[in-house]
XYZ file of C-alpha atoms in Angstrom:
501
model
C 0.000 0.000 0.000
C 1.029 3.390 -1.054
C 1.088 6.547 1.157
C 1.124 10.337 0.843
C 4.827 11.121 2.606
C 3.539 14.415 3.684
C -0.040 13.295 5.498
C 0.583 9.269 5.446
C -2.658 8.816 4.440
C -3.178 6.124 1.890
C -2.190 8.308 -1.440
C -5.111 6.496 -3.503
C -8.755 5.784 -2.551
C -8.122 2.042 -4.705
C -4.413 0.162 -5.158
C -4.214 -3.029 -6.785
C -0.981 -4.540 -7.108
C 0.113 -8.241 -8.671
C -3.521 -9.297 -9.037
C -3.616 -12.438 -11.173
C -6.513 -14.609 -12.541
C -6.134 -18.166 -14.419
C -8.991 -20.140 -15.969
C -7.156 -23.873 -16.481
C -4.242 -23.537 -18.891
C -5.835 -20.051 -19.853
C -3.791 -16.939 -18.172
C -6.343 -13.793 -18.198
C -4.406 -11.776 -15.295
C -0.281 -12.165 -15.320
C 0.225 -9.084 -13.175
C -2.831 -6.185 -12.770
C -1.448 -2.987 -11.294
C -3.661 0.084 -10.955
C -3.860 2.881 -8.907
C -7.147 5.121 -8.611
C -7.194 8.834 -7.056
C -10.541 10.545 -4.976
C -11.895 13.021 -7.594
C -10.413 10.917 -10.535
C -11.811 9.593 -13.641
C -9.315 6.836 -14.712
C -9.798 5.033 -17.904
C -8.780 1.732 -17.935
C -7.440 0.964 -21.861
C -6.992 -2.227 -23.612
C -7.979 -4.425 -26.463
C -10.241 -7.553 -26.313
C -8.770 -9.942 -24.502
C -6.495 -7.920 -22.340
C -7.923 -8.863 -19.002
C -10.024 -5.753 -18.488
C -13.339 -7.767 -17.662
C -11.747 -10.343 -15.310
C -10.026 -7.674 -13.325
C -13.557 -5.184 -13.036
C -15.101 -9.024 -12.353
C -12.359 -9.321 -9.015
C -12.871 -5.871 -8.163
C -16.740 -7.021 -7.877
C -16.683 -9.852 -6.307
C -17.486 -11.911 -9.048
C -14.701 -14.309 -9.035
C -11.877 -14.223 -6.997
C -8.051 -13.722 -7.894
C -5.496 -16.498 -7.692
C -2.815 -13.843 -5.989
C -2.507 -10.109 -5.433
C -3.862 -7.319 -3.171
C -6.876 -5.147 -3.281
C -6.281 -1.664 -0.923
C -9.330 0.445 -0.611
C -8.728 3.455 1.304
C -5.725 1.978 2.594
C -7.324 -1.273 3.746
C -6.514 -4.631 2.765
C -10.031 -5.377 0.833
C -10.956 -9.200 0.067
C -14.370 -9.875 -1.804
C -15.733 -13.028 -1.930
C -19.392 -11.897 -3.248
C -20.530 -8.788 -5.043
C -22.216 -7.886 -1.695
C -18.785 -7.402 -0.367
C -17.703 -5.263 -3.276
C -20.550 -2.668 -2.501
C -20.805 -2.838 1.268
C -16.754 -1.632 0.455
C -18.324 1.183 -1.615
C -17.446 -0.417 -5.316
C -20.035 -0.006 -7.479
C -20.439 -0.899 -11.279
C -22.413 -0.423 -14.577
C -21.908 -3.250 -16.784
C -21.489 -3.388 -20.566
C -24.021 -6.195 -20.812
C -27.448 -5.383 -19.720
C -28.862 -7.329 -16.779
C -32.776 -6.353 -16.803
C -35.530 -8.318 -15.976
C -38.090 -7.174 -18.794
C -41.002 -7.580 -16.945
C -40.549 -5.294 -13.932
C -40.304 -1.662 -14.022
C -37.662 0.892 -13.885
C -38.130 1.422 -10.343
C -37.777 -2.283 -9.283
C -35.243 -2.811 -11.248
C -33.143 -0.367 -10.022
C -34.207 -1.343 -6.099
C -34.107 -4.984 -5.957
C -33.199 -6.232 -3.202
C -33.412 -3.337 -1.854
C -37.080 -2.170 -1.877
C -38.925 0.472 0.798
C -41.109 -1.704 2.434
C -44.169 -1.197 4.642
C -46.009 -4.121 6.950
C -43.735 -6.253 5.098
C -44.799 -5.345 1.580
C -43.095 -3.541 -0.928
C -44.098 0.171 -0.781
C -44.524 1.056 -4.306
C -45.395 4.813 -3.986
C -42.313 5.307 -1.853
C -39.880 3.318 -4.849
C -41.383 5.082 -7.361
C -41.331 8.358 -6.014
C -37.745 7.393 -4.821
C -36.627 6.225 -8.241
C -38.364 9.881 -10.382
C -35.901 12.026 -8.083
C -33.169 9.566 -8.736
C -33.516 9.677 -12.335
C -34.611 13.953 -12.206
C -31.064 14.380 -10.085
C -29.679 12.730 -13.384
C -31.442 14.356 -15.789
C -32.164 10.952 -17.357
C -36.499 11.419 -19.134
C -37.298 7.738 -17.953
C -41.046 6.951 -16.111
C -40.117 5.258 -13.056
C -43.227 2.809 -13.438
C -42.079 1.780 -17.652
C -41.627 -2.134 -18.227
C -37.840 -2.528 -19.041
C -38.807 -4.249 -22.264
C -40.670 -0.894 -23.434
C -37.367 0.944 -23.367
C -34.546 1.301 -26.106
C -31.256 -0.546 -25.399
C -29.884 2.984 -24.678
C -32.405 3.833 -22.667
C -31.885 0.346 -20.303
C -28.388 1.330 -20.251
C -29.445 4.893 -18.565
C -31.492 2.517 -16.193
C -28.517 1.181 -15.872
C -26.150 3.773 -14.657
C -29.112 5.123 -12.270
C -28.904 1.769 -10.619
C -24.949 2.059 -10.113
C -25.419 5.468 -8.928
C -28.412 4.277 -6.472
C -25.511 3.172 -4.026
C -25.673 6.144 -1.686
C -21.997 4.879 0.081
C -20.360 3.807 -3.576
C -17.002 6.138 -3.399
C -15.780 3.845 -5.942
C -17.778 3.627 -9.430
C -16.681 1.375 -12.321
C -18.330 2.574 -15.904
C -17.782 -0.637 -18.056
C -18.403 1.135 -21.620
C -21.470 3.100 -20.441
C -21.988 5.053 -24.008
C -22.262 2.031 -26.052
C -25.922 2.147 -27.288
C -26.290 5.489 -26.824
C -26.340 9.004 -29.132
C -24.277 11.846 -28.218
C -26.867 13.996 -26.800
C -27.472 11.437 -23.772
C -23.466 10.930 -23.540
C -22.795 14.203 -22.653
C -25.931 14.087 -20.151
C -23.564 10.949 -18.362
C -20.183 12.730 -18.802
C -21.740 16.031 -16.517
C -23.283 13.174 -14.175
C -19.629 11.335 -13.792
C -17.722 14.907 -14.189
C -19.760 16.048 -11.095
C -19.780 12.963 -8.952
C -15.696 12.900 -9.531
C -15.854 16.598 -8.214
C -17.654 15.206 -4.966
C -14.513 13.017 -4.373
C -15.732 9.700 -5.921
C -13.415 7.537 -8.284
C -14.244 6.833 -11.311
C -13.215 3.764 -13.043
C -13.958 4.157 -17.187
C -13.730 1.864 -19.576
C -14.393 2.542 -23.269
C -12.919 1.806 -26.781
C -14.353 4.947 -27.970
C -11.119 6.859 -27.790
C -12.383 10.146 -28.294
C -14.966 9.804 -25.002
C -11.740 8.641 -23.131
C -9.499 12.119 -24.247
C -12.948 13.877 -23.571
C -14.159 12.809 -19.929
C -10.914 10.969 -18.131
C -7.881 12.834 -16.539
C -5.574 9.560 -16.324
C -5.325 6.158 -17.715
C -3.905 2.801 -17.342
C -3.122 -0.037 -20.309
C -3.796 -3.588 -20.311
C -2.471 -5.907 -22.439
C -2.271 -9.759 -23.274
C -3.666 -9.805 -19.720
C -0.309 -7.570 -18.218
C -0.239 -3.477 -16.684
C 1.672 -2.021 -19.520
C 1.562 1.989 -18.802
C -0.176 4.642 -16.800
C -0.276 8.437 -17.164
C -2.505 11.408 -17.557
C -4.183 11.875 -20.772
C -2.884 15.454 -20.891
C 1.254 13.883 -21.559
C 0.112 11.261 -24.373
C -1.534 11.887 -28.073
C -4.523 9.254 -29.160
C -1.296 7.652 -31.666
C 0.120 6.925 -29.031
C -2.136 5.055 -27.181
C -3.204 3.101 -29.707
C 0.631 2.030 -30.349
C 0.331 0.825 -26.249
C -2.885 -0.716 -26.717
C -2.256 -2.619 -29.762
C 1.339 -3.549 -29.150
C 2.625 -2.039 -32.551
C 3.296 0.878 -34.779
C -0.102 2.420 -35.208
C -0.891 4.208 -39.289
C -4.357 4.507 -39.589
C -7.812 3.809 -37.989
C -10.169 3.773 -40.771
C -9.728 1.090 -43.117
C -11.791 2.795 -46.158
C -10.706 2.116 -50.240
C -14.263 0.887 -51.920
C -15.370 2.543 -55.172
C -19.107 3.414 -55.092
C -20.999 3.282 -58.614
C -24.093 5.277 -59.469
C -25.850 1.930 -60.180
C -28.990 2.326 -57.377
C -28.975 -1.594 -56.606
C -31.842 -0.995 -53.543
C -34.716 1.118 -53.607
C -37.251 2.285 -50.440
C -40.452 4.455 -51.357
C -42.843 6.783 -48.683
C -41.922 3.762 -45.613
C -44.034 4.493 -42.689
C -44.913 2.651 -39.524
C -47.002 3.770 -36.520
C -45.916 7.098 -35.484
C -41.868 6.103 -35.975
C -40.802 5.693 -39.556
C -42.718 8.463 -41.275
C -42.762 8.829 -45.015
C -38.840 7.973 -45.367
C -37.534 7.717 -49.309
C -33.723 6.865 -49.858
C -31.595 4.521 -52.062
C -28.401 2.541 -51.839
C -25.559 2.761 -55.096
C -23.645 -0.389 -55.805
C -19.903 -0.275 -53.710
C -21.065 2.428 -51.556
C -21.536 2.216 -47.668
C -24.272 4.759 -47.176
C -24.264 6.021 -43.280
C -27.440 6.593 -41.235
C -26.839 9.097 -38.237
C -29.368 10.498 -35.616
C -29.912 10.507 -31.824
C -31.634 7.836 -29.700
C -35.619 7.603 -30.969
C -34.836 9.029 -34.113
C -35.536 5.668 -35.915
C -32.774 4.357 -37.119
C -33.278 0.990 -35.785
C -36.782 0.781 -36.412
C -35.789 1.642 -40.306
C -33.747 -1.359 -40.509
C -36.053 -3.593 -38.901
C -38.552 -2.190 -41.527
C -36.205 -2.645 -43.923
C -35.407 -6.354 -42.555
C -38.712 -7.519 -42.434
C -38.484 -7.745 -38.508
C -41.758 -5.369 -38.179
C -44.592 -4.480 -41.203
C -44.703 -1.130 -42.207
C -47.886 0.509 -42.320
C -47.017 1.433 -46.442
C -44.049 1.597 -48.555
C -42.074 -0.151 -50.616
C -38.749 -2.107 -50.893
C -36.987 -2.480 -54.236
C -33.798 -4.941 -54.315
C -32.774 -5.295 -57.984
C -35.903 -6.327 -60.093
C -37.987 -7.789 -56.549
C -40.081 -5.264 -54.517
C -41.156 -6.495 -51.261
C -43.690 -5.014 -49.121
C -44.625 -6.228 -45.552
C -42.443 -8.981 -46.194
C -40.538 -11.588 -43.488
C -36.921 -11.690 -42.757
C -36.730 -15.088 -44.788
C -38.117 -13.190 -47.646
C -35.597 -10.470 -47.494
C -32.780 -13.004 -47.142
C -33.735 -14.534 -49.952
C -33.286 -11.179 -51.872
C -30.305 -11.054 -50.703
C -30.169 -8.877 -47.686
C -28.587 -9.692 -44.133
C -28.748 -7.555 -40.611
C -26.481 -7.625 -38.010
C -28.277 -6.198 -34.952
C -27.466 -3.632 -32.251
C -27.259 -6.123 -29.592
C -25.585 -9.237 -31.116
C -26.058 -11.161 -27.514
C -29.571 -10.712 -27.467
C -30.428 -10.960 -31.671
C -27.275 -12.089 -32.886
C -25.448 -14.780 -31.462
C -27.094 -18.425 -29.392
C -24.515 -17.417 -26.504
C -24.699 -21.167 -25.123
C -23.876 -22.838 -28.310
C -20.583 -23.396 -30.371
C -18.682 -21.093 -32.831
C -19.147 -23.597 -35.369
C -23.059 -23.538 -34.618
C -23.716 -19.895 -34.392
C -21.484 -19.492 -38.110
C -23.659 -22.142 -39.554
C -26.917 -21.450 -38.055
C -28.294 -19.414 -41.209
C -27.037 -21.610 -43.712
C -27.454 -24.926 -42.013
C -30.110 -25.915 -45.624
C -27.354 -25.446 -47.423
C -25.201 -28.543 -46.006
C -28.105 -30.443 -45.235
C -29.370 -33.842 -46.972
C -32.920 -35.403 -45.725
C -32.500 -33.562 -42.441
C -28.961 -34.212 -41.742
C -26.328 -31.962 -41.433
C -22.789 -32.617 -43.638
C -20.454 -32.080 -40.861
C -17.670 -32.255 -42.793
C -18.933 -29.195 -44.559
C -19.944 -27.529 -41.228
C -16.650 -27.675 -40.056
C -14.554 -26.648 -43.310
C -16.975 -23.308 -43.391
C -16.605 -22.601 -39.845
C -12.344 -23.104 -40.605
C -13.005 -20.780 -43.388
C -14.514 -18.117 -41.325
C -12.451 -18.308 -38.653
C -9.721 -17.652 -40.720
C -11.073 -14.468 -42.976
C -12.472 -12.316 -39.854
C -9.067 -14.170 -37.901
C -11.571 -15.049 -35.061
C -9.232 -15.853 -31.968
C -10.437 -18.942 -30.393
C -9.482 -21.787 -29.901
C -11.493 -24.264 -32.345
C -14.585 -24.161 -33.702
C -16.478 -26.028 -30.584
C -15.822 -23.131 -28.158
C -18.855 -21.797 -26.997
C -19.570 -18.393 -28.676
C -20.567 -16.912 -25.232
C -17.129 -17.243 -24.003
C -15.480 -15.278 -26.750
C -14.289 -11.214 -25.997
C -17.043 -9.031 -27.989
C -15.081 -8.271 -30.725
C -14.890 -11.684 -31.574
C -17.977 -12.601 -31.429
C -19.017 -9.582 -33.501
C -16.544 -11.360 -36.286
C -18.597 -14.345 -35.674
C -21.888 -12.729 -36.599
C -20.338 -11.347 -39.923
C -19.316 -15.080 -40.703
C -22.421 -16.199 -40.244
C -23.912 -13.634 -43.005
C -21.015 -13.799 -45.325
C -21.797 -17.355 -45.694
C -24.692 -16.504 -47.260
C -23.281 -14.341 -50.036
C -25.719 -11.357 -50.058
C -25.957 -8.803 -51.788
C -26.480 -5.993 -49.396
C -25.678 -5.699 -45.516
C -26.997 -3.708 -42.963
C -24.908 -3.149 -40.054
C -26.618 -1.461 -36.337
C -23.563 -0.050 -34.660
C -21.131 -2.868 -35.959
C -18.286 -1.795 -33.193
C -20.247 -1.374 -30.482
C -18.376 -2.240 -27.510
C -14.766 -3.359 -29.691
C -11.105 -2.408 -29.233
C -9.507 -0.593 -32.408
C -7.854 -3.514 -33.547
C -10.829 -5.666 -34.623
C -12.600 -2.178 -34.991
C -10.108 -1.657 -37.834
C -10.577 -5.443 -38.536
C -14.557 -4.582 -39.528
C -13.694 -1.833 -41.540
C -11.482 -3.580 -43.823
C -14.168 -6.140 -44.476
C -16.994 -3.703 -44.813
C -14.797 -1.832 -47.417
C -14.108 -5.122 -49.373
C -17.413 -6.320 -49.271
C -18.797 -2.867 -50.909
C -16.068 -3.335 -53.399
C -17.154 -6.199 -54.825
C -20.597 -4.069 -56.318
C -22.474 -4.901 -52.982
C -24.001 -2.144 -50.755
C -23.688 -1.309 -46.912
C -26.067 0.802 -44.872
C -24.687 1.261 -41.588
C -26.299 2.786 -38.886
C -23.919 4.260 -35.917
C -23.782 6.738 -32.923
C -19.939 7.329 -33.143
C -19.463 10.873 -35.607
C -16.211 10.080 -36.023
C -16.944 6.308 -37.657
C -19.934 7.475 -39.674
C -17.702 10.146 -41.560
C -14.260 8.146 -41.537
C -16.343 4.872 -43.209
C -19.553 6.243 -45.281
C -19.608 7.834 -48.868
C -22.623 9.854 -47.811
C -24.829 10.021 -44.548
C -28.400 10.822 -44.083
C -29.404 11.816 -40.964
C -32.883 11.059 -38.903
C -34.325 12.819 -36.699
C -37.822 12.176 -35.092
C -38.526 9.378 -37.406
C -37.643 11.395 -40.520
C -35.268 12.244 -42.999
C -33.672 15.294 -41.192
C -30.598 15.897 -44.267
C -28.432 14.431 -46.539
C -24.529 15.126 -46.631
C -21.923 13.616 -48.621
C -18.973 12.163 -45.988
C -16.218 14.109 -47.952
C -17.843 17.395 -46.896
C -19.380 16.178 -43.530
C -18.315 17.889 -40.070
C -19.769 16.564 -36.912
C -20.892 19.628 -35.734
C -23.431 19.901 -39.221
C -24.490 15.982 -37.991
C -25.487 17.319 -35.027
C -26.985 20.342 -36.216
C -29.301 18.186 -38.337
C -30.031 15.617 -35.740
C -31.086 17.513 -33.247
């Protein structure tokens, strides 16, 4: 444990020194060293794979570490439930959503820990307990809405509010905390954690969105291959070089952009409406060109594409792929004319978490290796090979279950599953949600090669800087319409948000 030589009070409100974590032959943690300050937002930087989750998981309580020392506020800390963690004042808002659809904002933020009267729950005193909670954060949620009403951004506000609900939490871990949401609600959580940090709390942020990290943290420390690499303050180190510490190597460019569009429309949607969302939208796609959809949270981007998908009916409009126009048609009919969708939330849409690599590649395609019912599994396991190897999926066969992959893997195992299919346009919900700039850049190269070959991309995404650095032009929603149309070369993200707002 460290102390301040002039007070010898414990210099940092956490220290963690040689914490180490092994799963069988498989080393997450060699040697986690971190330091957090009172008043501090630390980000905590890494690729997948670099330990990051195992050491917030110790930190929690989750699972416990094979060696090392955890020092809060100068105390020797050990946590062998979660319940220790936040009785010690750790507190934490995961990446993955835990809600239980069926309750309501309020009792999912309280449970466990519910007002109760005679015995019973006291419902007016958690709801009017939660509205103040979520008024103090500016966050416009109804206390008494079903989870399963609410956005994926909005749940991940729910989120936070529930982190934040700990009145004794000095120590708050944000595990990517902007990941489904628009810039207009990330700066709403940057002035929440900017002004619990000035009441002396710690904040522990992680994030692959490297401009948020430059933009809300005041220090940082790397990860890598499971190791402490570096720490610093943000203010001594340019975003080149962080990369280079993240990734391990010399670092030239982010975006990897070089298709060609045409001015060959290949798709085609008339006057789309549905309920009061999607109103009256018109737009077309070119051959080779990844066209960009921006807007803020409720603007209707993902309803378009679920429209588009054949997920939901629209109420009227049409859908022209090639010579075929579809109208309230299925997903199988839209796969069939050659679209595919890779969803916001690939653990919830996009990926059987309890099943195999090889399983979750094949699932969309399985006709195609089947005779009389029976799968060729031979042919199962040569495509899932072949995958593995194009989107260089680290794992280590093909019988790993997808669920234990880092996200950015997975994600590469959703895009294997499509490309198997060979279609002819791909839409994409915030394809690097939640993924370190190496398989980031990964993505990009095969979005760019798969426009090249005279296909077509629409990709939806809340990060300004991707949807200029990867689209040829970018329309942007707002309120369920077509707010503007800009052409990427020109584009500024101050005109995006101009539009979308």
């Amino acid at each position: 444990m460290t102390r301040d030589p002039h007070t010898q009070q414990p210099a940092y409100l956490l220290e963690v020194t040689g914490v180490k974590k092994a799963f069988g032959p498989v080393v997450a943690l060699k040697n986690a060293e971190f330091c957090l300050r009172r008043g501090s937002i630390h980000a905590l930087c890494g690729g997948n794979g670099a330990g990051k989750s195992t050491f917030l998981s110790i930190l929690m309580g989750f699972i416990k570490p094979d060696g090392g020392d955890i020092f809060i506020n100068g105390e020797r800390c050990e946590f062998n439930h979660p319940s220790d963690a936040l009785k010690a004042g750790v507190a934490i808002v995961q990446q993955e959503l835990s809600a239980i659809p069926d309750l309501t904002v309020a009792e999912n933020i309280w449970l466990g820990r519910e007002p109760r009267r005679f015995g019973f729950v006291d419902f007016a005193t958690l709801n009017q307990r939660t509205t103040l909670l979520l008024q103090e954060l500016d966050f416009h949620i109804n206390a008494t809405e079903k989870m399963r009403n609410l956005s994926v951004a909005e749940q991940q506000l729910v989120e936070i509010a529930k982190a934040l609900s700990h009145a004794n939490a000095d120590i708050i871990i944000m595990d990517e905390p902007t990941s489904a949401i628009g810039e207009e609600d990330a700066q709403k959580i940057f002035q929440t954690i900017k002004r619990l940090a000035e009441k002396g709390k710690g904040i522990i942020y992680v994030s692959h969105r490297l401009s948020e990290i430059f933009q809300i943290a005041d220090s940082y420390t790397i990860f890598r291959d499971g190791a402490y690499i570096h720490e610093g303050y943000l203010a001594d180190i340019t975003r080149e070089q962080l990369i280079e510490h993240i990734i391990g190597g010399e670092y030239d460019s982010e975006f990897a952009k070089f298709n060609k569009p045409s001015e060959d429309v290949m798709m085609e949607v008339k006057n789309l409406c549905w309920r009061n969302k999607i109103k009256d939208i018109s737009l077309h796609l070119k051959r080779g060109e990844i066209l960009g959809i921006y807007g803020l949270v409720g603007s209707g981007r993902t309803e378009f594409l679920d429209l588009v998908f054949g997920i939901q009916h629209a109420d009227s409009g049409t859908l022209r792929i090639g010579d075929k126009t579809l109208a309230r048609h299925s997903p199988k009919e839209a796969i069939g004319c050659g679209l595919a969708y890779v969803t916001e939330d690939r653990k919830a849409t996009g990926l059987v978490l309890c099943r195999s690599v090889s399983e979750n590649i094949n699932i969309s395609s399985f006709a195609n290796i089947s005779r009389a019912g029976f799968i060729n599994n031979k042919q199962e396991q040569a495509r899932t090979r072949e995958m593995i190897k194009r989107f260089n999926v680290k794992t280590p066969d093909g019988e790993q279950l997808v669920g234990n992959l880092s996200g950015g893997n997975q994600q590469k195992v959703v895009l294997g599953r499509w490309a198997l299919l060979e279609p002819e346009v791909l839409l994409l919900d915030e394809p690097t949600r939640g993924i370190d700039v190496g398989a980031k850049k990964e993505i990009y190269r095969f979005m760019s090669e798969f426009a090249l070959k005279n296909k077509g991309i629409i990709m939806v995404s809340s990060e300004l800087a991707e949807i200029i650095g990867m689209s040829d032009r970018i329309l942007v929603f707002r309120n369920g319409q077509l707010a503007g149309e800009l052409s990427a070369a020109n584009a500024t993200q101050a005109e995006l948000m101009k539009l979308a707002v």
